[in-house]
C-alpha cells in the first residue's frame, strides 16, 4: 500500500489549496514564481473544479488543467489532485433535483453554495464516479501527481426518501430481523414498534424527543453512507494508480464521520485545522488535533488545510499575530505532520471566502503574511530531511470514540451542559500542561503499548471495549476514568447499577445511586479541589481507596475520586489545575515522565524522532534549561545548557554530532 512517504520522499510537503480557475492565466505565472520563492512543493488542485471541468452534463474541459499541471510540474511543485465531487454544478440540481439533500423537516437544500448532494443519491454517485474515472485516466500518469484527495470535508446530511430506503438497507444488514431492530431501539417505549421495514424512516422532525437509538443508528449510517461515496471514488483512482496514496480531508472533532473507521480506508490521513487565534487555549487545541490525527494515521499525517491568518466563519474573525502561524505550523510538525498545507494559496477576490486569509493575501508578496510563509517554507526545508517519516513517542493514550460521542449528544440526557469534545479537551489539557505527550486510541483497541490510559467520558461502551479496559488494568496498566462512563451498551441501553458491572468491579463501586449534574458556574467542594459540571452519588464496595471525597452539600462524605490499585475513577470534572495535578500524580505512579522537567509555563516540549521541539506559546521571551548540549537546526547554532525562546519562539534541537 502506498503511504505518505511516497509523496514526501523525505521532505515536508508545503503548500495549499490552489484554485487557478478563479484567476486569469497571466496570474498563474506569477503564482509559480511566488511558490518557488516560498519553498512551496505541493498544491492541492481541483477541489471545487467540477463546474469548470464539466460545465454541462457529460462535457469534459481538461485543457486548462493539463496546462496547469504541466506548469506547476515544470516548477518542481507536486500536485495533490482532488476529485471535485463536493460541489456539484448547478445543472445537476436543476436537472436532477433528487440529488439535492433534504433537511429533517423535508425542505430542499439548494445549490448556490457547496456540499449540496445527497450521499445516497444514485444519480449523484453515477456522475461523481464518471468524472473520477476520467480524471484518473487523464492524470494518473502525470508526473506532478503525488496524492489523490477525494472530495472535500464529507459533511453533508440528508433525510430524503432515497436516504430512507438506503437507511433501511443498512438497518436490515445490521439487525437482519425487525424483532432485533425493535429490541435494539426499545420501540416498546411510546408505541414506536415497527411492523414492516417500509415504515422505518430517518429521524425526521417530530413533536417531541425522538428515539435516541434510532438517532444513534442514523448517525452511524450517515457516516457509513458518506464513506461509501469515498470508497467508490477511492477504488476508481486506485485501479488507475495503485502506487499513488489516497486521502480525504477530515474536519477535526467532527461528529459526522467516525474518523477511526474512515482512517482505515485511507492511505494517508489528513485534516483541516483552524484553531481560533483569539482563544487562549488554542495552542493546546492544536496539539490535541495533531495527537488525534497522528493516532488515526498510525504515523505521519497531513495538515491538509490551515489558515495563515484569519478565517471568515467566526462571529469575529481575528488574524494571527506575527509568529503564530509559524508556531502552530511547527507544533503540528513536532506532533507528527509531514505536510503543512493551507487553505488557500492565493486569497480569492470574489465569492464567500474573499475575507479568508491565504498564503498570498490581498496585501500581496510584500505583505506580512507572505513574508512569514516564506520563512516557514525555508525552515521546513532545513528540518525536513531529519524530521520527515519519524515517530512521536507516547506512553499515554486517551480513549475517544464516535459511538460514545453520539450517545452523549442525545436529547433527554441528564445535563445538556456536558460537551463531549470539551471534556476531551479538558483532559488532554491536563496532560499537555504536565508536558506529557499522548496518543488517542479507539475504544476496543489494543492498549498494551501504553503505561497509562485516560477515559475522559465514554457514556456508551460496548462489551468488547469494556473487556479491553478490564484486561488492561489486570495486566498492570493505569486507567484513569472520567464520569458517566460505561453507562450504556452498544444499543444505548442503560446498564443496570448505573455503570457496567465489570467497570464497577474495577473501580470498587457497588452502586451508582444518582447522577448529580451541576449547573453552569456551580462547583462542588471536594478534598483539595473543586469539581465542576457533574457529581455522582456513589456507594463504594469497600475495595477502593477514596482519594478525595465530596464535602458539604448532598453528597457530603461520599467518594468523588476512587482508586483501586491502578484504576482511578473521577466522578466530577476537577477544575483545570486540579485535573492537571491528578493526572500528573497518576502518571508519576505509572512511571510516565514529562518530555522535559521544569519547563516554564506556556512552553511545550515534544520529541519527534531524534529531535526535541521547544515551543513558546507565550508572548514574552523565556529561557529553557536543557540537559547537555544540543544543536538548533533552525538557527544553526549550538545550545549549551539552555535556549532562549522569543515571543512564539520555536527551537528544533538535535544531538550535537561528536
Ligand atoms: C474548509 C474547506 C475549505 C475552506 C476552509 C475555510 O472547511 O475545506 O474549502 O472553505 O474551510 O476555512
Ligand atoms: Zn437524500
PDB file of C-alpha atoms in Angstrom, residues 71 82 92 120 158 162 165 378 397 413 449 468 552 602 615-616 632 637 656:
ATOM      1  CA  UNK A  71       3.211  24.426 -15.415  1.00  0.00           C
ATOM      2  CA  UNK A  82      -8.813  16.365  -5.802  1.00  0.00           C
ATOM      3  CA  UNK A  92     -27.103  18.742 -11.626  1.00  0.00           C
ATOM      4  CA  UNK A 120     -27.497   8.197  -1.040  1.00  0.00           C
ATOM      5  CA  UNK A 158     -29.855  14.056   4.122  1.00  0.00           C
ATOM      6  CA  UNK A 162     -33.835   7.850  -1.109  1.00  0.00           C
ATOM      7  CA  UNK A 165     -34.557   3.449   1.619  1.00  0.00           C
ATOM      8  CA  UNK A 378      12.640  27.930   4.327  1.00  0.00           C
ATOM      9  CA  UNK A 397      -3.472   7.114  25.307  1.00  0.00           C
ATOM     10  CA  UNK A 413     -29.992  13.393  28.905  1.00  0.00           C
ATOM     11  CA  UNK A 449       1.782  -0.327  24.394  1.00  0.00           C
ATOM     12  CA  UNK A 468     -10.195  -4.408  26.946  1.00  0.00           C
ATOM     13  CA  UNK A 552     -20.734  19.718  52.053  1.00  0.00           C
ATOM     14  CA  UNK A 602       3.368  28.017  28.303  1.00  0.00           C
ATOM     15  CA  UNK A 615       7.592  25.840  21.531  1.00  0.00           C
ATOM     16  CA  UNK A 616       6.844  29.046  23.416  1.00  0.00           C
ATOM     17  CA  UNK A 632      19.371  24.143  16.986  1.00  0.00           C
ATOM     18  CA  UNK A 637      23.822  27.327  16.458  1.00  0.00           C
ATOM     19  CA  UNK A 656      25.436  17.623  18.760  1.00  0.00           C
TER      20      UNK A 656
END
